[in-house]
């Protein structure tokens, strides 16, 4: 599904912040419309049309960065949990 098809379905505003997006070419501006995958690829989000929306490039990028930070924090927590369990033997 293309940006234009999603635009006709969901309108001109960003899925995340609700502000209008820039649909002009080239799409290198932070306010440009990008396709946002609501579910990660591991959950099938990339291939399912119903899981796609439009968001600003900056909103999409920032969301992905926060998700990456959360994943790193979770991995540190798992490592600490395992270390604590190993120390308790």
Tab-separated table of C-alpha atoms in Angstrom:
chain	number	residue	atom	x	y	z
A	1	UNK	CA	0.000	0.000	0.000
A	2	UNK	CA	1.444	3.359	-1.028
A	3	UNK	CA	1.603	6.651	0.850
A	4	UNK	CA	-1.078	8.029	-1.473
A	5	UNK	CA	-3.379	5.051	-0.891
A	6	UNK	CA	-2.981	5.388	2.878
A	7	UNK	CA	-3.576	9.127	2.561
A	8	UNK	CA	-6.896	8.525	0.829
A	9	UNK	CA	-7.849	6.024	3.538
A	10	UNK	CA	-6.610	7.779	6.686
A	11	UNK	CA	-6.305	11.439	5.725
A	12	UNK	CA	-3.562	14.045	5.929
A	13	UNK	CA	-2.658	13.908	9.606
A	14	UNK	CA	0.024	11.916	11.395
A	15	UNK	CA	-1.188	8.778	13.154
A	16	UNK	CA	0.896	9.634	16.245
A	17	UNK	CA	0.811	13.406	16.786
A	18	UNK	CA	-2.287	14.267	14.742
A	19	UNK	CA	-0.607	17.169	12.934
A	20	UNK	CA	-0.706	17.618	9.131
A	21	UNK	CA	2.045	15.921	7.122
A	22	UNK	CA	4.013	17.110	4.098
A	23	UNK	CA	3.256	15.026	0.999
A	24	UNK	CA	5.620	16.879	-1.363
A	25	UNK	CA	8.615	15.202	-2.984
A	26	UNK	CA	11.336	14.554	-2.023
A	27	UNK	CA	10.386	12.942	1.266
A	28	UNK	CA	13.541	13.910	3.152
A	29	UNK	CA	11.877	16.490	5.432
A	30	UNK	CA	11.097	15.454	9.057
A	31	UNK	CA	7.456	16.430	8.441
A	32	UNK	CA	7.194	14.198	5.369
A	33	UNK	CA	4.626	11.414	5.355
A	34	UNK	CA	6.053	7.931	5.863
A	35	UNK	CA	4.445	4.532	6.204
A	36	UNK	CA	4.311	3.485	9.842
A	37	UNK	CA	4.122	-0.222	10.646
A	38	UNK	CA	2.123	-0.464	13.854
A	39	UNK	CA	3.317	-4.010	14.548
A	40	UNK	CA	6.896	-5.173	14.235
A	41	UNK	CA	7.865	-7.365	11.309
A	42	UNK	CA	8.225	-10.300	13.689
A	43	UNK	CA	4.498	-9.981	14.409
A	44	UNK	CA	3.556	-9.806	10.736
A	45	UNK	CA	3.006	-6.054	10.738
A	46	UNK	CA	4.972	-5.360	7.570
A	47	UNK	CA	2.912	-7.680	5.421
A	48	UNK	CA	-0.540	-6.835	6.754
A	49	UNK	CA	-2.171	-3.762	5.264
A	50	UNK	CA	-4.408	-3.167	8.280
A	51	UNK	CA	-1.301	-2.536	10.399
A	52	UNK	CA	-0.038	0.372	8.268
A	53	UNK	CA	-0.679	4.058	8.893
A	54	UNK	CA	0.942	7.334	7.917
A	55	UNK	CA	3.155	9.300	10.246
A	56	UNK	CA	5.700	12.083	10.039
A	57	UNK	CA	9.194	10.821	9.304
A	58	UNK	CA	10.345	12.281	12.631
A	59	UNK	CA	7.493	10.641	14.584
A	60	UNK	CA	8.213	7.293	12.930
A	61	UNK	CA	11.954	7.581	13.591
A	62	UNK	CA	11.494	8.701	17.195
A	63	UNK	CA	9.013	5.923	17.955
A	64	UNK	CA	11.461	3.359	16.592
A	65	UNK	CA	14.284	4.841	18.686
A	66	UNK	CA	12.172	4.660	21.858
A	67	UNK	CA	11.276	1.049	21.065
A	68	UNK	CA	14.973	0.252	20.591
A	69	UNK	CA	15.830	1.920	23.911
A	70	UNK	CA	13.098	-0.059	25.654
A	71	UNK	CA	14.382	-3.303	24.125
A	72	UNK	CA	17.918	-2.541	25.319
A	73	UNK	CA	16.639	-1.757	28.800
A	74	UNK	CA	14.673	-5.015	28.847
A	75	UNK	CA	17.753	-6.988	27.765
A	76	UNK	CA	19.769	-5.419	30.615
A	77	UNK	CA	16.989	-6.394	33.018
A	78	UNK	CA	17.037	-9.990	31.729
A	79	UNK	CA	20.812	-10.148	32.148
A	80	UNK	CA	20.542	-8.850	35.728
A	81	UNK	CA	17.780	-11.338	36.500
A	82	UNK	CA	19.867	-14.224	35.181
A	83	UNK	CA	22.932	-13.022	37.082
A	84	UNK	CA	20.913	-12.809	40.302
A	85	UNK	CA	19.560	-16.323	39.758
A	86	UNK	CA	23.044	-17.692	39.060
A	87	UNK	CA	24.339	-16.083	42.223
A	88	UNK	CA	21.580	-17.674	44.290
A	89	UNK	CA	22.643	-21.270	43.503
